[in-house]
CSV table of C-alpha atoms in Angstrom, one decimal:
chain,number,residue,atom,x,y,z
A,288,UNK,CA,14.1,-24.0,16.3
A,289,UNK,CA,13.4,-25.0,19.2
A,290,UNK,CA,10.1,-22.8,18.8
A,291,UNK,CA,7.1,-24.6,17.5
A,292,UNK,CA,4.6,-22.6,16.8
A,293,UNK,CA,3.9,-18.4,16.3
A,294,UNK,CA,1.4,-16.3,17.6
A,295,UNK,CA,-1.2,-13.6,15.5
A,296,UNK,CA,-3.4,-10.5,16.7
A,297,UNK,CA,-6.3,-10.5,14.9
A,298,UNK,CA,-8.0,-7.1,16.8
A,299,UNK,CA,-11.2,-7.0,14.3
A,300,UNK,CA,-14.5,-5.1,14.0
A,301,UNK,CA,-15.9,-6.3,16.7
A,302,UNK,CA,-13.4,-8.9,19.0
A,303,UNK,CA,-10.2,-9.4,19.9
A,304,UNK,CA,-8.7,-12.5,18.7
A,305,UNK,CA,-4.5,-14.5,19.9
A,306,UNK,CA,-4.5,-17.6,17.2
A,307,UNK,CA,-1.3,-19.9,17.8
A,308,UNK,CA,-1.0,-21.7,14.3
A,309,UNK,CA,1.4,-24.8,13.9
A,310,UNK,CA,4.5,-24.7,11.4
A,311,UNK,CA,2.3,-26.7,8.7
A,312,UNK,CA,-0.4,-23.6,9.5
A,313,UNK,CA,-3.0,-25.2,10.6
A,314,UNK,CA,-4.5,-23.9,14.4
A,315,UNK,CA,-3.4,-25.0,17.3
A,316,UNK,CA,-5.6,-22.5,20.3
A,317,UNK,CA,-7.6,-19.7,20.0
A,318,UNK,CA,-8.1,-16.3,23.0
A,319,UNK,CA,-11.3,-13.9,21.6
A,320,UNK,CA,-13.1,-11.3,23.1
A,321,UNK,CA,-15.6,-9.2,22.1
A,322,UNK,CA,-15.2,-5.2,22.8
A,323,UNK,CA,-17.9,-3.3,23.5
A,324,UNK,CA,-19.7,-0.8,19.7
A,325,UNK,CA,-20.3,2.7,20.8
A,326,UNK,CA,-23.2,4.7,18.4
A,327,UNK,CA,-23.4,8.0,20.2
A,328,UNK,CA,-24.8,9.5,17.3
A,329,UNK,CA,-26.1,8.5,14.2
A,330,UNK,CA,-23.6,7.8,11.1
A,331,UNK,CA,-20.6,7.6,14.7
A,332,UNK,CA,-19.1,4.7,15.7
A,333,UNK,CA,-16.2,4.7,18.0
A,334,UNK,CA,-14.7,1.0,20.4
A,335,UNK,CA,-13.0,1.8,23.6
A,336,UNK,CA,-9.0,1.5,22.9
A,337,UNK,CA,-7.9,1.0,26.0
A,338,UNK,CA,-10.5,-2.2,26.4
A,339,UNK,CA,-9.0,-3.4,23.2
A,340,UNK,CA,-5.7,-2.8,24.9
A,341,UNK,CA,-7.5,-5.4,27.7
A,342,UNK,CA,-9.1,-7.0,26.1
A,343,UNK,CA,-5.7,-8.0,22.9
A,344,UNK,CA,-4.0,-9.0,26.2
A,345,UNK,CA,-6.8,-11.6,27.5
A,346,UNK,CA,-6.6,-12.9,25.0
A,347,UNK,CA,-3.7,-13.4,24.4
A,348,UNK,CA,-3.4,-15.3,27.9
A,349,UNK,CA,-6.6,-18.2,27.1
A,350,UNK,CA,-4.3,-18.0,23.0
A,351,UNK,CA,-1.4,-19.7,25.5
A,352,UNK,CA,-3.1,-21.0,29.4
A,353,UNK,CA,-5.5,-23.2,26.2
A,354,UNK,CA,-2.5,-24.6,24.3
A,355,UNK,CA,-0.7,-24.9,26.8
A,356,UNK,CA,1.7,-23.3,26.1
A,357,UNK,CA,4.4,-19.9,27.1
A,358,UNK,CA,6.0,-17.2,25.6
A,359,UNK,CA,9.2,-20.1,25.6
A,360,UNK,CA,7.3,-21.4,22.4
A,361,UNK,CA,6.9,-18.7,20.3
A,362,UNK,CA,8.9,-18.0,17.7
A,363,UNK,CA,7.6,-14.7,16.6
A,364,UNK,CA,4.7,-12.4,16.9
A,365,UNK,CA,2.3,-11.7,14.3
A,366,UNK,CA,-1.0,-8.9,14.9
A,367,UNK,CA,-3.0,-7.9,11.6
A,368,UNK,CA,-6.5,-5.2,12.5
A,369,UNK,CA,-9.0,-2.9,11.5
A,370,UNK,CA,-7.9,-0.9,9.2
A,371,UNK,CA,-8.3,2.4,8.9
A,372,UNK,CA,-9.2,2.6,12.7
A,373,UNK,CA,-7.7,5.8,14.1
A,374,UNK,CA,-6.4,5.9,17.5
A,375,UNK,CA,-4.5,8.8,19.2
A,376,UNK,CA,-2.9,9.3,22.4
A,377,UNK,CA,-1.0,11.4,24.9
A,378,UNK,CA,2.8,9.7,24.5
A,379,UNK,CA,3.8,10.3,27.7
A,380,UNK,CA,0.4,9.0,29.9
A,381,UNK,CA,-0.2,6.0,27.0
A,382,UNK,CA,-4.1,7.6,28.0
A,383,UNK,CA,-6.2,8.0,24.9
A,384,UNK,CA,-7.7,11.5,24.3
A,385,UNK,CA,-11.1,10.3,22.6
A,386,UNK,CA,-12.1,6.8,21.2
A,387,UNK,CA,-11.2,5.5,18.2
A,388,UNK,CA,-13.0,6.5,15.3
A,389,UNK,CA,-14.2,3.3,13.5
A,390,UNK,CA,-13.5,2.8,9.7
A,391,UNK,CA,-17.1,2.7,9.4
A,392,UNK,CA,-17.3,6.2,11.1
A,393,UNK,CA,-19.2,9.4,8.5
A,394,UNK,CA,-18.8,12.1,10.7
A,395,UNK,CA,-15.6,13.5,9.0
A,396,UNK,CA,-18.0,14.6,6.0
A,397,UNK,CA,-17.3,17.9,5.6
A,398,UNK,CA,-13.5,17.6,6.8
A,399,UNK,CA,-14.1,15.8,3.6
A,400,UNK,CA,-15.8,18.5,1.8
A,401,UNK,CA,-13.6,21.4,2.7
A,402,UNK,CA,-10.8,19.4,2.2
A,403,UNK,CA,-12.3,18.2,-1.9
A,404,UNK,CA,-12.6,21.9,-2.6
A,405,UNK,CA,-13.2,22.8,-6.6
A,406,UNK,CA,-10.4,19.5,-6.9
A,407,UNK,CA,-13.0,17.4,-6.0
A,408,UNK,CA,-13.0,13.5,-4.4
A,409,UNK,CA,-10.0,12.2,-6.3
A,410,UNK,CA,-7.4,15.4,-5.2
A,411,UNK,CA,-5.2,13.2,-3.8
A,412,UNK,CA,-6.4,10.0,-5.8
A,413,UNK,CA,-2.6,10.3,-8.2
A,414,UNK,CA,0.5,10.5,-5.0
A,415,UNK,CA,-2.0,8.7,-2.4
A,416,UNK,CA,-4.3,5.9,-4.5
A,417,UNK,CA,-7.7,7.4,-2.8
A,418,UNK,CA,-10.3,8.8,-3.2
A,419,UNK,CA,-11.2,11.8,0.3
A,420,UNK,CA,-13.9,9.8,2.6
A,421,UNK,CA,-14.8,8.7,5.8
A,422,UNK,CA,-13.3,5.3,5.1
A,423,UNK,CA,-10.0,6.8,6.3
A,424,UNK,CA,-8.0,7.9,8.9
A,425,UNK,CA,-6.2,11.4,8.6
A,426,UNK,CA,-9.8,13.2,8.6
A,427,UNK,CA,-11.2,11.5,11.4
A,428,UNK,CA,-6.9,12.9,13.5
A,429,UNK,CA,-8.4,16.5,12.6
A,430,UNK,CA,-11.9,15.3,13.8
A,431,UNK,CA,-10.2,14.1,16.8
A,432,UNK,CA,-7.7,17.2,17.0
A,433,UNK,CA,-10.1,20.0,15.8
A,434,UNK,CA,-13.6,17.7,18.8
A,435,UNK,CA,-11.1,18.0,21.6
A,436,UNK,CA,-9.9,20.1,24.0
A,437,UNK,CA,-6.0,20.5,24.5
A,438,UNK,CA,-5.8,18.2,21.0
A,439,UNK,CA,-4.2,20.5,19.0
A,440,UNK,CA,-2.0,23.0,21.4
A,441,UNK,CA,-0.7,19.3,23.0
A,442,UNK,CA,-0.5,17.8,19.6
A,443,UNK,CA,1.2,21.4,17.9
A,444,UNK,CA,3.4,20.1,21.4
A,445,UNK,CA,4.4,16.9,20.3
A,446,UNK,CA,2.8,14.7,23.1
A,447,UNK,CA,0.4,13.0,20.7
A,448,UNK,CA,0.8,10.1,18.7
A,449,UNK,CA,-1.2,8.7,16.0
A,450,UNK,CA,-1.7,5.2,14.3
A,451,UNK,CA,-4.2,2.7,12.9
A,452,UNK,CA,-5.1,-0.3,16.2
A,453,UNK,CA,-2.0,-2.3,14.9
A,454,UNK,CA,0.2,0.5,15.6
A,455,UNK,CA,-2.0,0.8,19.9
A,456,UNK,CA,-1.6,-2.8,20.1
A,457,UNK,CA,2.5,-2.8,19.5
A,458,UNK,CA,2.7,0.3,21.1
A,459,UNK,CA,1.8,-1.8,24.2
A,460,UNK,CA,3.2,-4.6,23.8
A,461,UNK,CA,7.0,-3.4,23.0
A,462,UNK,CA,6.9,-1.5,26.6
A,463,UNK,CA,4.0,1.4,26.5
A,464,UNK,CA,5.6,5.0,27.6
A,465,UNK,CA,8.2,2.1,28.7
A,466,UNK,CA,10.1,2.0,25.6
A,467,UNK,CA,7.3,1.9,23.5
A,468,UNK,CA,7.8,1.7,19.3
A,469,UNK,CA,5.8,3.9,16.5
A,470,UNK,CA,5.4,1.6,14.0
A,471,UNK,CA,3.2,1.0,11.5
A,472,UNK,CA,3.4,-1.1,7.9
A,473,UNK,CA,2.8,0.1,4.3
A,474,UNK,CA,-0.1,-1.5,4.3
A,475,UNK,CA,-1.6,0.2,7.6
A,476,UNK,CA,-0.3,3.7,6.3
A,477,UNK,CA,-2.1,3.1,2.2
A,478,UNK,CA,-5.0,3.7,4.5
A,479,UNK,CA,-4.9,7.0,5.4
A,480,UNK,CA,-4.9,8.7,2.7
A,481,UNK,CA,-1.4,10.5,4.6
A,482,UNK,CA,1.1,7.9,2.4
A,483,UNK,CA,2.4,8.5,-0.6
A,484,UNK,CA,1.7,5.2,-2.8
A,485,UNK,CA,4.9,4.8,-4.3
A,486,UNK,CA,8.0,5.8,-2.7
A,487,UNK,CA,6.1,4.8,0.8
A,488,UNK,CA,6.9,7.9,2.9
A,489,UNK,CA,4.8,10.7,4.4
A,490,UNK,CA,3.3,13.2,2.6
A,491,UNK,CA,3.7,16.2,3.8
A,492,UNK,CA,1.8,18.2,2.2
A,493,UNK,CA,-1.3,16.3,2.8
A,494,UNK,CA,-1.0,16.6,6.3
A,495,UNK,CA,-0.6,19.8,6.3
A,496,UNK,CA,-3.6,20.2,4.5
A,497,UNK,CA,-5.8,18.0,6.8
A,498,UNK,CA,-3.9,20.2,10.2
A,499,UNK,CA,-1.6,16.9,11.1
A,500,UNK,CA,1.7,17.5,12.6
A,501,UNK,CA,4.3,15.4,11.6
A,502,UNK,CA,5.0,13.9,14.6
A,503,UNK,CA,1.6,12.4,14.9
A,504,UNK,CA,2.9,9.8,12.3
A,505,UNK,CA,4.3,5.9,13.0
A,506,UNK,CA,6.9,5.3,11.3
A,507,UNK,CA,6.5,3.8,8.6
A,508,UNK,CA,8.1,-0.2,8.2
A,509,UNK,CA,7.8,-3.4,5.9
A,510,UNK,CA,5.4,-5.6,6.5
A,511,UNK,CA,7.9,-9.2,7.2
A,512,UNK,CA,10.8,-7.6,10.0
A,513,UNK,CA,11.7,-7.3,14.1
A,514,UNK,CA,9.6,-4.0,14.6
A,515,UNK,CA,10.2,-4.8,18.7
A,516,UNK,CA,10.0,-7.0,21.3
A,517,UNK,CA,7.4,-7.7,23.8
A,518,UNK,CA,8.3,-6.3,27.0
A,519,UNK,CA,9.3,-7.8,30.4
A,520,UNK,CA,6.1,-7.8,32.3
A,521,UNK,CA,3.4,-8.7,28.8
A,522,UNK,CA,2.2,-12.1,28.3
A,523,UNK,CA,5.0,-12.7,25.5
A,524,UNK,CA,8.6,-10.9,27.1
A,525,UNK,CA,11.0,-11.0,24.5
A,526,UNK,CA,9.5,-12.5,22.2
A,527,UNK,CA,10.0,-11.3,18.6
A,528,UNK,CA,6.7,-8.8,17.0
A,529,UNK,CA,7.5,-9.8,13.4
A,530,UNK,CA,5.0,-9.1,11.3
A,531,UNK,CA,2.0,-6.2,10.6
A,532,UNK,CA,-0.9,-6.3,8.1
A,533,UNK,CA,-4.1,-4.9,7.4
A,534,UNK,CA,-6.6,-7.8,8.2
A,535,UNK,CA,-7.5,-7.6,3.9
A,536,UNK,CA,-3.8,-7.9,3.3
A,537,UNK,CA,-3.5,-9.8,5.9
A,538,UNK,CA,-6.2,-12.6,4.1
A,539,UNK,CA,-4.5,-12.2,0.6
A,540,UNK,CA,-0.9,-13.2,1.6
A,541,UNK,CA,-2.9,-16.1,4.5
A,542,UNK,CA,-4.4,-17.2,0.7
A,543,UNK,CA,-1.2,-17.6,-0.8
A,544,UNK,CA,-2.3,-14.9,-3.0
A,545,UNK,CA,1.6,-14.2,-4.4
A,546,UNK,CA,0.4,-14.1,-8.2
A,547,UNK,CA,-0.4,-11.4,-10.3
A,548,UNK,CA,-4.6,-11.4,-11.0
A,549,UNK,CA,-5.3,-13.3,-8.2
A,550,UNK,CA,-7.9,-12.1,-6.1
A,551,UNK,CA,-9.4,-13.4,-2.5
A,552,UNK,CA,-13.1,-12.3,-1.5
A,553,UNK,CA,-13.7,-12.1,2.6
A,554,UNK,CA,-16.8,-11.9,4.5
A,555,UNK,CA,-16.9,-10.2,7.1
A,556,UNK,CA,-18.3,-6.3,9.3
A,557,UNK,CA,-17.7,-5.6,5.4
A,558,UNK,CA,-16.3,-7.5,2.9
A,559,UNK,CA,-13.5,-7.0,0.7
A,560,UNK,CA,-12.2,-7.6,-2.2
A,561,UNK,CA,-8.2,-7.6,-3.1
A,562,UNK,CA,-6.7,-8.2,-6.7
A,563,UNK,CA,-2.9,-8.8,-6.9
A,564,UNK,CA,-1.2,-6.4,-9.5
A,565,UNK,CA,2.2,-6.8,-9.3
A,566,UNK,CA,5.3,-4.6,-7.5
A,567,UNK,CA,3.6,-1.4,-9.9
A,568,UNK,CA,0.7,0.3,-8.9
A,569,UNK,CA,-2.8,0.4,-10.6
A,570,UNK,CA,-4.8,3.2,-10.6
A,571,UNK,CA,-8.9,2.8,-11.1
A,572,UNK,CA,-10.5,3.4,-13.7
A,573,UNK,CA,-13.7,1.6,-12.2
A,574,UNK,CA,-14.2,2.7,-8.8
A,575,UNK,CA,-12.0,0.9,-6.8
A,576,UNK,CA,-8.7,1.6,-4.6
A,577,UNK,CA,-5.4,1.5,-5.2
A,578,UNK,CA,-3.2,-0.2,-2.3
A,579,UNK,CA,0.3,-2.0,-1.1
A,580,UNK,CA,-1.0,-5.3,-0.1
A,581,UNK,CA,2.3,-6.0,1.2
A,582,UNK,CA,5.6,-6.4,0.8
A,583,UNK,CA,8.5,-8.6,3.0
A,584,UNK,CA,11.7,-7.5,3.9
A,585,UNK,CA,13.6,-5.9,1.9
A,586,UNK,CA,11.5,-6.8,-1.2
A,587,UNK,CA,10.0,-5.3,-3.8
A,588,UNK,CA,6.2,-3.8,-2.3
A,589,UNK,CA,3.9,-5.9,-4.7
A,590,UNK,CA,0.2,-3.4,-4.8
A,591,UNK,CA,-3.6,-4.8,-5.1
A,592,UNK,CA,-6.7,-2.8,-5.9
A,593,UNK,CA,-9.2,-3.7,-3.8
A,594,UNK,CA,-13.1,-3.5,-3.7
A,595,UNK,CA,-14.3,-2.0,-0.5
A,596,UNK,CA,-18.4,-3.3,0.6
A,597,UNK,CA,-19.0,-1.1,4.0
A,598,UNK,CA,-21.4,-3.3,5.3
A,599,UNK,CA,-22.1,-7.0,4.5
A,600,UNK,CA,-21.2,-9.3,8.3
A,601,UNK,CA,-23.0,-5.9,9.4
A,602,UNK,CA,-25.9,-6.3,8.7
A,603,UNK,CA,-26.9,-10.1,9.8
A,604,UNK,CA,-26.5,-8.6,12.7
A,605,UNK,CA,-28.3,-5.1,12.7
A,606,UNK,CA,-31.9,-8.3,11.6
A,607,UNK,CA,-30.7,-9.9,15.2
A,608,UNK,CA,-29.5,-7.0,17.5
A,609,UNK,CA,-32.1,-4.2,15.6
A,610,UNK,CA,-35.0,-6.4,14.4
A,611,UNK,CA,-34.7,-8.7,16.5
A,612,UNK,CA,-35.1,-11.7,13.6
A,613,UNK,CA,-33.7,-14.5,14.7
A,614,UNK,CA,-30.8,-14.7,18.5
A,615,UNK,CA,-27.8,-16.5,16.7
A,616,UNK,CA,-26.3,-14.8,12.7
A,617,UNK,CA,-26.2,-18.4,11.8
A,618,UNK,CA,-29.9,-18.8,12.1
A,619,UNK,CA,-30.2,-16.4,8.7
A,620,UNK,CA,-28.9,-19.5,7.0
A,621,UNK,CA,-32.4,-21.5,8.5
A,622,UNK,CA,-34.9,-19.0,8.3
A,623,UNK,CA,-33.7,-18.0,4.5
A,624,UNK,CA,-33.7,-21.7,3.5
A,625,UNK,CA,-37.2,-21.6,4.0
A,626,UNK,CA,-37.8,-20.0,0.5
A,627,UNK,CA,-37.2,-20.6,-2.5
A,628,UNK,CA,-36.7,-16.8,-3.2
A,629,UNK,CA,-35.9,-13.5,-2.4
A,630,UNK,CA,-40.2,-12.8,-2.9
A,631,UNK,CA,-39.1,-10.0,-5.0
A,632,UNK,CA,-37.9,-8.1,-2.1
A,633,UNK,CA,-34.0,-6.6,-2.4
A,634,UNK,CA,-31.7,-5.0,0.5
A,635,UNK,CA,-28.9,-2.1,-0.4
A,636,UNK,CA,-27.3,-2.1,3.1
A,637,UNK,CA,-25.8,1.3,2.3
A,638,UNK,CA,-26.5,2.4,6.6
A,639,UNK,CA,-22.6,4.0,5.9
A,640,UNK,CA,-23.1,5.3,2.3
A,641,UNK,CA,-21.6,3.2,-0.8
A,642,UNK,CA,-18.3,2.2,-0.9
A,643,UNK,CA,-16.7,0.6,-3.4
A,644,UNK,CA,-17.6,1.1,-7.2
A,645,UNK,CA,-20.0,3.6,-6.3
A,646,UNK,CA,-18.1,6.7,-3.9
A,647,UNK,CA,-21.4,7.9,-3.1
A,648,UNK,CA,-22.3,8.6,0.5
A,649,UNK,CA,-25.0,10.5,-0.2
A,650,UNK,CA,-27.1,7.3,-0.2
A,651,UNK,CA,-28.4,5.1,2.8
A,652,UNK,CA,-30.1,1.6,2.7
A,653,UNK,CA,-33.0,0.0,1.4
A,654,UNK,CA,-35.2,-2.1,1.2
A,655,UNK,CA,-37.6,-2.9,-2.0
A,656,UNK,CA,-39.8,-5.2,-3.3
A,657,UNK,CA,-42.3,-5.2,-1.2
A,658,UNK,CA,-44.9,-6.4,-0.9
A,659,UNK,CA,-47.8,-8.6,1.1
A,660,UNK,CA,-46.2,-11.7,0.1
A,661,UNK,CA,-42.9,-10.2,1.3
A,662,UNK,CA,-42.3,-12.2,5.6
A,663,UNK,CA,-39.2,-12.2,7.3
A,664,UNK,CA,-38.2,-16.1,5.3
A,665,UNK,CA,-37.6,-13.2,2.5
A,666,UNK,CA,-35.4,-10.6,3.7
A,667,UNK,CA,-33.7,-13.0,5.3
A,668,UNK,CA,-32.6,-15.0,2.5
A,669,UNK,CA,-32.3,-10.6,0.5
A,670,UNK,CA,-30.1,-9.4,3.3
A,671,UNK,CA,-27.3,-12.1,2.3
A,672,UNK,CA,-28.1,-11.8,-1.0
A,673,UNK,CA,-27.3,-7.9,-0.3
A,674,UNK,CA,-23.7,-9.7,0.0
A,675,UNK,CA,-23.5,-11.4,-2.7
A,676,UNK,CA,-24.4,-9.0,-5.1
A,677,UNK,CA,-22.6,-6.4,-3.7
A,678,UNK,CA,-19.4,-9.2,-3.8
A,679,UNK,CA,-20.2,-8.9,-7.8
A,680,UNK,CA,-20.6,-5.4,-8.5
A,681,UNK,CA,-17.0,-5.0,-7.4
A,682,UNK,CA,-15.7,-8.1,-9.0
A,683,UNK,CA,-17.1,-6.9,-12.3
A,684,UNK,CA,-14.6,-3.5,-11.6
A,685,UNK,CA,-12.6,-5.2,-11.2
A,686,UNK,CA,-12.1,-7.2,-14.2
A,687,UNK,CA,-12.7,-4.2,-16.1
A,688,UNK,CA,-9.5,-2.3,-14.0
A,689,UNK,CA,-7.8,-5.5,-14.9
A,690,UNK,CA,-8.5,-6.1,-18.1
A,691,UNK,CA,-7.8,-10.1,-16.9
A,692,UNK,CA,-11.3,-11.9,-16.7
A,693,UNK,CA,-10.9,-13.8,-12.4
A,694,UNK,CA,-11.5,-17.0,-13.8
A,695,UNK,CA,-11.9,-18.2,-9.2
A,696,UNK,CA,-12.4,-16.9,-5.9
A,697,UNK,CA,-10.7,-18.0,-2.6
A,698,UNK,CA,-13.2,-17.1,-0.2
A,699,UNK,CA,-12.4,-16.2,3.6
A,700,UNK,CA,-14.1,-14.7,7.1
A,701,UNK,CA,-17.2,-16.1,9.3
A,702,UNK,CA,-19.5,-15.2,6.5
A,703,UNK,CA,-17.7,-18.4,4.5
A,704,UNK,CA,-19.2,-21.2,6.8
A,705,UNK,CA,-23.3,-19.8,4.5
A,706,UNK,CA,-23.1,-22.6,2.7
A,707,UNK,CA,-26.7,-20.8,1.0
A,708,UNK,CA,-24.6,-17.4,0.5
A,709,UNK,CA,-21.3,-18.9,-1.0
A,710,UNK,CA,-23.8,-21.1,-3.9
A,711,UNK,CA,-25.6,-18.7,-4.3
A,712,UNK,CA,-22.2,-16.1,-4.8
A,713,UNK,CA,-21.1,-18.7,-7.6
A,714,UNK,CA,-24.2,-18.3,-9.0
A,715,UNK,CA,-23.8,-14.2,-9.2
A,716,UNK,CA,-20.8,-14.3,-10.1
A,717,UNK,CA,-20.8,-17.1,-12.4
A,718,UNK,CA,-17.3,-19.0,-11.5
A,719,UNK,CA,-16.1,-21.0,-9.0
A,720,UNK,CA,-15.8,-19.8,-4.9
A,721,UNK,CA,-13.5,-21.7,-3.3
A,722,UNK,CA,-12.7,-21.9,0.3
A,723,UNK,CA,-9.2,-23.1,2.0
A,724,UNK,CA,-9.6,-25.8,5.2
A,725,UNK,CA,-8.5,-22.7,7.4
A,726,UNK,CA,-10.7,-20.0,7.7
A,727,UNK,CA,-9.4,-17.9,10.0
A,728,UNK,CA,-6.6,-17.0,6.9
A,729,UNK,CA,-6.3,-12.7,8.5
A,730,UNK,CA,-4.0,-14.1,11.2
A,731,UNK,CA,-2.3,-16.8,9.4
A,732,UNK,CA,-1.3,-14.1,7.7
A,733,UNK,CA,-0.5,-12.5,9.9
A,734,UNK,CA,1.5,-15.2,11.6
A,735,UNK,CA,3.2,-16.1,8.3
A,736,UNK,CA,4.2,-12.8,7.0
A,737,UNK,CA,6.2,-12.7,11.5
A,738,UNK,CA,7.9,-16.5,11.0
A,739,UNK,CA,9.1,-15.6,7.9
A,740,UNK,CA,10.5,-12.0,9.9
A,741,UNK,CA,11.8,-14.9,12.1
A,742,UNK,CA,13.4,-17.2,9.5
A,743,UNK,CA,10.1,-20.4,10.7
A,744,UNK,CA,8.7,-20.5,7.6
A,745,UNK,CA,11.4,-20.4,4.6
A,746,UNK,CA,8.9,-17.2,2.1
A,747,UNK,CA,6.1,-17.5,0.4
A,748,UNK,CA,7.6,-21.2,-1.7
A,749,UNK,CA,6.4,-22.1,2.7
A,750,UNK,CA,2.8,-20.0,2.7
A,751,UNK,CA,1.3,-22.2,-1.4
A,752,UNK,CA,2.8,-24.8,0.3
A,753,UNK,CA,0.6,-24.7,3.0
A,754,UNK,CA,-2.6,-23.1,1.5
A,755,UNK,CA,-5.0,-26.5,0.7
A,756,UNK,CA,-8.7,-25.8,-1.0
A,757,UNK,CA,-11.4,-26.7,1.7
A,758,UNK,CA,-14.3,-27.0,-0.5
A,759,UNK,CA,-16.2,-24.8,-3.5
A,760,UNK,CA,-19.3,-23.1,-4.7
A,761,UNK,CA,-19.4,-24.1,-8.5
A,762,UNK,CA,-22.2,-22.2,-10.1
A,763,UNK,CA,-25.6,-24.4,-11.2
A,764,UNK,CA,-28.2,-20.9,-12.1
A,765,UNK,CA,-28.9,-20.2,-15.6
A,766,UNK,CA,-27.8,-17.6,-17.8
A,767,UNK,CA,-30.9,-15.7,-17.8
A,768,UNK,CA,-31.7,-15.7,-14.1
A,769,UNK,CA,-27.9,-14.3,-12.7
A,770,UNK,CA,-28.9,-11.1,-15.5
A,771,UNK,CA,-32.0,-10.6,-14.8
A,772,UNK,CA,-32.0,-11.1,-10.9
A,773,UNK,CA,-28.7,-8.5,-11.4
A,774,UNK,CA,-30.9,-5.7,-12.8
A,775,UNK,CA,-33.2,-5.8,-10.7
A,776,UNK,CA,-30.3,-5.2,-8.3
A,777,UNK,CA,-28.8,-3.1,-9.8
A,778,UNK,CA,-31.9,-1.0,-9.8
A,779,UNK,CA,-32.5,-1.5,-6.0
A,780,UNK,CA,-29.0,0.6,-5.8
A,781,UNK,CA,-30.3,3.7,-7.2
A,782,UNK,CA,-33.3,4.0,-4.6
A,783,UNK,CA,-30.9,4.5,-2.1
A,784,UNK,CA,-28.9,7.7,-4.2
A,785,UNK,CA,-30.4,11.3,-2.5
A,786,UNK,CA,-30.7,10.5,0.1
A,787,UNK,CA,-28.7,12.8,3.3
A,788,UNK,CA,-29.4,16.4,2.4
A,789,UNK,CA,-28.4,18.6,4.5
A,790,UNK,CA,-31.2,18.6,7.2
A,791,UNK,CA,-30.2,15.0,6.8
A,792,UNK,CA,-27.5,14.1,9.3
């Protein structure tokens, strides 16, 4: 094959990146732009879809220019994206009818409660693998149709389209109003609360409950096939766009977690641990989500159990931006290293309620155990430790659901550069923590899915062959101390519950 590279577009929560990968799975060049985080009121989080699309185009241009490449050097393009972030747009004008409502947003709580009714939050779980929660895309669409003037009428006429940001980017890349394809993949569809987890088809009854016209929903396809080609006047004209995976599934794929029982944990804005459960969906009894992990072309779909944690890396950003404790996010490690421990302070960052395994939308953040002894260094350390403690809660749930204790954890994402956090993570889990050589596994997974579809890579075997261990952390904490700290963390979590009353937003 004369083309030597695959391009991945990683449309994330805080930025959009374009990364060019070689056949060996190494990074050739990168372009990246951040987009605005819009907070209209407490609990509301939005992005501007048009800004995202402009940034994607610019990031692709940067990556190609920095790599001294043109579109002719690319075998395929893959897309990975922030899941559950809902975009609704007019197919005739190409304009969004409202900002994208982000996965962290909690405004749909009343809609969720109404849908649950007397049957409770697990009303749809046997069909879609998910509990009713503000996290997922479906109720966000309902909110837009109910609250944006003229939106419901336009939707009933068939003029509006919905998608997570993968669908929005793909539609624009393939032509937009001029022949853009309206498609999503099984992994993203499995995060809407609208897809049957077993048949991989839209559930018309649930869409009707949410008052979402079926005409708005994209076509569901596999994670690895040619969906369309780059538009003629775009940055990648005629290049096949051939892979889509939601960001956490993409990281699982990029980490070569193809064996049943293998798992990875991504440390980003939030944390997301996925455990490969094979070709049969496993219902969780311990607060985890049943989700589609990937589907390669015509091969059977593979499922995962997922533990989603809302606030990890964004807690570091909050300490930087809202409290001004330090100037750059990586500085947190410098301050945390100035003290031997957390000084008795525990930080539970339930800013959007608690996700897995608790699923408590009534929780709010708490910093507990404070004494006059505690200083900003202890708070910095407690914030990092919060990420590790929340991961321990999810791992315990996974071990209980799967019946097999994990022996090691593959990790990726921005926070894995933090040595103090990674060592503490190994200590509190009591298992080895392994970072791969190429830590950009989210974008890499999308690249692999696209490359496999066009024959650039030969299936999962090439992905496994390319994966290489970068660094390993082994536990060194005494078991009594591990359990003492975890006991205090769990006590701290109880202090965050039942905060939101009817008159508290």
